CSV table of C-alpha atoms in Angstrom, one decimal:
chain,number,residue,atom,x,y,z
A,1,UNK,CA,-6.7,7.0,17.3
A,2,UNK,CA,-7.4,5.6,13.9
A,3,UNK,CA,-7.9,7.4,10.6
A,4,UNK,CA,-9.2,6.2,7.3
A,5,UNK,CA,-8.3,8.1,4.2
A,6,UNK,CA,-10.5,7.3,1.2
A,7,UNK,CA,-8.7,8.1,-2.1
A,8,UNK,CA,-10.7,8.2,-5.3
A,9,UNK,CA,-9.8,9.1,-8.9
A,10,UNK,CA,-11.4,12.4,-10.0
A,11,UNK,CA,-14.4,11.7,-12.2
A,12,UNK,CA,-12.7,13.0,-15.3
A,13,UNK,CA,-9.8,10.6,-15.0
A,14,UNK,CA,-10.1,7.2,-16.8
A,15,UNK,CA,-9.9,4.1,-14.7
A,16,UNK,CA,-8.7,1.2,-16.9
A,17,UNK,CA,-8.5,-1.2,-13.9
A,18,UNK,CA,-12.2,-0.4,-13.0
A,19,UNK,CA,-13.2,-0.8,-16.6
A,20,UNK,CA,-11.5,-4.3,-16.7
A,21,UNK,CA,-13.3,-5.3,-13.6
A,22,UNK,CA,-16.6,-4.0,-15.0
A,23,UNK,CA,-16.1,-6.1,-18.2
A,24,UNK,CA,-15.4,-9.2,-16.2
A,25,UNK,CA,-18.4,-8.7,-14.0
A,26,UNK,CA,-20.7,-8.4,-17.0
A,27,UNK,CA,-19.2,-11.5,-18.6
A,28,UNK,CA,-19.9,-13.4,-15.4
A,29,UNK,CA,-23.5,-12.3,-15.7
A,30,UNK,CA,-23.6,-9.4,-13.2
A,31,UNK,CA,-25.4,-7.1,-15.7
A,32,UNK,CA,-26.8,-4.8,-13.1
A,33,UNK,CA,-23.3,-3.4,-12.5
A,34,UNK,CA,-23.0,-0.3,-14.7
A,35,UNK,CA,-19.8,1.3,-13.4
A,36,UNK,CA,-16.8,0.3,-11.4
A,37,UNK,CA,-14.2,2.7,-10.0
A,38,UNK,CA,-11.2,1.5,-7.9
A,39,UNK,CA,-9.6,3.8,-5.3
A,40,UNK,CA,-7.4,3.3,-2.2
A,41,UNK,CA,-8.4,2.9,1.3
A,42,UNK,CA,-5.5,4.0,3.5
A,43,UNK,CA,-5.8,3.2,7.3
A,44,UNK,CA,-3.4,4.8,9.7
A,45,UNK,CA,-2.9,4.3,13.4
A,46,UNK,CA,-2.0,7.5,15.3
A,47,UNK,CA,-0.4,8.0,18.6
A,48,UNK,CA,-2.4,11.2,19.4
A,49,UNK,CA,-5.7,12.0,21.0
A,50,UNK,CA,-6.0,15.6,19.9
A,51,UNK,CA,-8.5,15.1,16.9
A,52,UNK,CA,-8.7,18.8,16.0
A,53,UNK,CA,-4.9,19.0,15.5
A,54,UNK,CA,-4.7,15.6,13.8
A,55,UNK,CA,-7.4,16.5,11.3
A,56,UNK,CA,-5.3,19.2,9.9
A,57,UNK,CA,-2.1,17.1,9.9
A,58,UNK,CA,-3.8,14.3,8.2
A,59,UNK,CA,-5.1,16.6,5.4
A,60,UNK,CA,-1.5,17.9,5.0
A,61,UNK,CA,0.1,14.5,4.8
A,62,UNK,CA,-2.6,13.1,2.6
A,63,UNK,CA,-1.9,15.9,0.1
A,64,UNK,CA,1.8,15.7,0.4
A,65,UNK,CA,2.3,11.9,0.3
A,66,UNK,CA,-0.8,9.7,0.1
A,67,UNK,CA,-2.5,11.2,-2.9
A,68,UNK,CA,-1.9,12.9,-6.3
A,69,UNK,CA,-3.9,16.1,-6.0
A,70,UNK,CA,-4.0,16.4,-9.9
A,71,UNK,CA,-5.8,13.0,-10.4
A,72,UNK,CA,-7.3,12.1,-7.0
A,73,UNK,CA,-9.6,13.4,-4.3
A,74,UNK,CA,-9.7,12.2,-0.8
A,75,UNK,CA,-11.7,12.4,2.4
A,76,UNK,CA,-10.6,11.6,6.0
A,77,UNK,CA,-12.6,9.9,8.8
A,78,UNK,CA,-11.1,9.9,12.3
A,79,UNK,CA,-12.1,7.5,15.0
A,80,UNK,CA,-11.2,7.1,18.5
A,81,UNK,CA,-10.0,3.6,19.5
A,82,UNK,CA,-12.7,3.4,22.2
A,83,UNK,CA,-15.4,3.6,19.6
A,84,UNK,CA,-13.9,1.1,17.3
A,85,UNK,CA,-16.1,-2.0,17.0
A,86,UNK,CA,-14.6,-3.9,14.2
A,87,UNK,CA,-11.3,-5.8,14.0
B,1,UNK,CA,-28.0,2.4,-6.2
B,2,UNK,CA,-24.3,2.6,-5.3
B,3,UNK,CA,-22.2,0.1,-3.4
B,4,UNK,CA,-18.9,0.6,-1.8
B,5,UNK,CA,-16.7,-2.4,-1.1
B,6,UNK,CA,-13.9,-1.8,1.3
B,7,UNK,CA,-11.0,-4.4,0.8
B,8,UNK,CA,-8.4,-4.8,3.5
B,9,UNK,CA,-5.4,-7.1,3.8
B,10,UNK,CA,-5.9,-9.6,6.6
B,11,UNK,CA,-4.0,-8.6,9.8
B,12,UNK,CA,-1.5,-11.5,9.4
B,13,UNK,CA,-0.6,-10.4,5.9
B,14,UNK,CA,2.4,-8.1,5.5
B,15,UNK,CA,1.8,-4.9,3.7
B,16,UNK,CA,5.2,-3.6,2.2
B,17,UNK,CA,3.5,-0.7,0.4
B,18,UNK,CA,2.0,0.5,3.7
B,19,UNK,CA,5.3,0.0,5.5
B,20,UNK,CA,7.0,2.1,2.8
B,21,UNK,CA,4.5,4.9,3.2
B,22,UNK,CA,4.9,4.7,7.0
B,23,UNK,CA,8.7,5.1,6.7
B,24,UNK,CA,8.3,8.1,4.4
B,25,UNK,CA,5.8,9.7,6.8
B,26,UNK,CA,8.2,9.3,9.6
B,27,UNK,CA,11.0,10.8,7.6
B,28,UNK,CA,8.8,13.8,6.8
B,29,UNK,CA,8.3,14.3,10.6
B,30,UNK,CA,4.8,12.7,11.0
B,31,UNK,CA,6.1,10.6,14.0
B,32,UNK,CA,2.6,10.3,15.5
B,33,UNK,CA,1.7,7.8,12.7
B,34,UNK,CA,2.5,4.3,14.0
B,35,UNK,CA,1.0,2.1,11.3
B,36,UNK,CA,-0.3,2.3,7.7
B,37,UNK,CA,-2.2,-0.4,5.9
B,38,UNK,CA,-3.3,0.1,2.3
B,39,UNK,CA,-6.4,-1.5,0.9
B,40,UNK,CA,-8.8,-0.9,-2.0
B,41,UNK,CA,-12.0,1.1,-2.2
B,42,UNK,CA,-14.1,-0.3,-5.0
B,43,UNK,CA,-17.2,1.7,-5.9
B,44,UNK,CA,-19.9,0.3,-8.0
B,45,UNK,CA,-23.0,1.8,-9.6
B,46,UNK,CA,-25.9,-0.6,-9.9
B,47,UNK,CA,-29.0,-0.6,-11.9
B,48,UNK,CA,-31.2,-2.2,-9.3
B,49,UNK,CA,-33.4,-1.0,-6.4
B,50,UNK,CA,-33.8,-4.3,-4.5
B,51,UNK,CA,-31.2,-3.8,-1.8
B,52,UNK,CA,-31.9,-7.2,-0.1
B,53,UNK,CA,-31.2,-9.1,-3.3
B,54,UNK,CA,-28.2,-6.9,-4.2
B,55,UNK,CA,-26.5,-7.3,-0.9
B,56,UNK,CA,-26.2,-11.1,-1.5
B,57,UNK,CA,-25.1,-10.7,-5.1
B,58,UNK,CA,-22.5,-8.1,-4.0
B,59,UNK,CA,-21.1,-10.4,-1.5
B,60,UNK,CA,-20.9,-13.2,-4.1
B,61,UNK,CA,-19.2,-11.0,-6.7
B,62,UNK,CA,-16.8,-9.6,-4.2
B,63,UNK,CA,-15.7,-13.1,-3.2
B,64,UNK,CA,-15.5,-14.3,-6.8
B,65,UNK,CA,-13.9,-11.4,-8.5
B,66,UNK,CA,-13.0,-8.4,-6.4
B,67,UNK,CA,-11.0,-9.9,-3.6
B,68,UNK,CA,-8.7,-12.7,-2.7
B,69,UNK,CA,-10.3,-14.4,0.2
B,70,UNK,CA,-7.1,-16.1,1.4
B,71,UNK,CA,-5.4,-12.7,1.9
B,72,UNK,CA,-8.2,-10.1,2.2
B,73,UNK,CA,-11.4,-9.3,4.0
B,74,UNK,CA,-14.1,-7.0,2.7
B,75,UNK,CA,-17.2,-5.2,3.8
B,76,UNK,CA,-20.0,-3.8,1.7
B,77,UNK,CA,-22.0,-0.6,2.1
B,78,UNK,CA,-25.1,0.0,0.0
B,79,UNK,CA,-26.5,3.4,-0.5
B,80,UNK,CA,-29.6,4.6,-2.5
B,81,UNK,CA,-28.8,7.4,-5.1
B,82,UNK,CA,-31.4,9.6,-3.3
B,83,UNK,CA,-29.4,9.6,-0.1
B,84,UNK,CA,-26.1,10.3,-1.8
B,85,UNK,CA,-24.8,13.7,-0.6
B,86,UNK,CA,-21.2,13.9,-1.7
B,87,UNK,CA,-19.7,14.3,-5.2
């Protein structure tokens, strides 16, 4: 089983890295870009097939280790290996 | 319009940050986690409604500025503001 944890800065938190990328994009002529926010994409492989149980554990480990709950939010997507199409 | 660019290290590239997280998870008792890879989640807001044209420009700017094509792969998801449900 695979899990994908998307971690984003909370909207109120400044993102200097995103701002720098936005400035560079505008200098390169990509004026249609009005905002850039940079988060983390954490992909886990899991030796488990009980998705109900895993969802709870993933939420727990995301809060304990993968994210900073004061500054970040996250969401979790679970997928069975059988349904995985991309490599 | 919003765009989400998911950036992943190529499979052949070592990911020391992911490896460190994996070790920590296993020390905390999350033994079912067998692999962790950490990528970037870049979210852009775009002042454009021509998704066909934007897709090409997004691919171009991702290659030029957002990613390192030697070490990383990326995929792009476009979504209209109207269809956005999460906050």
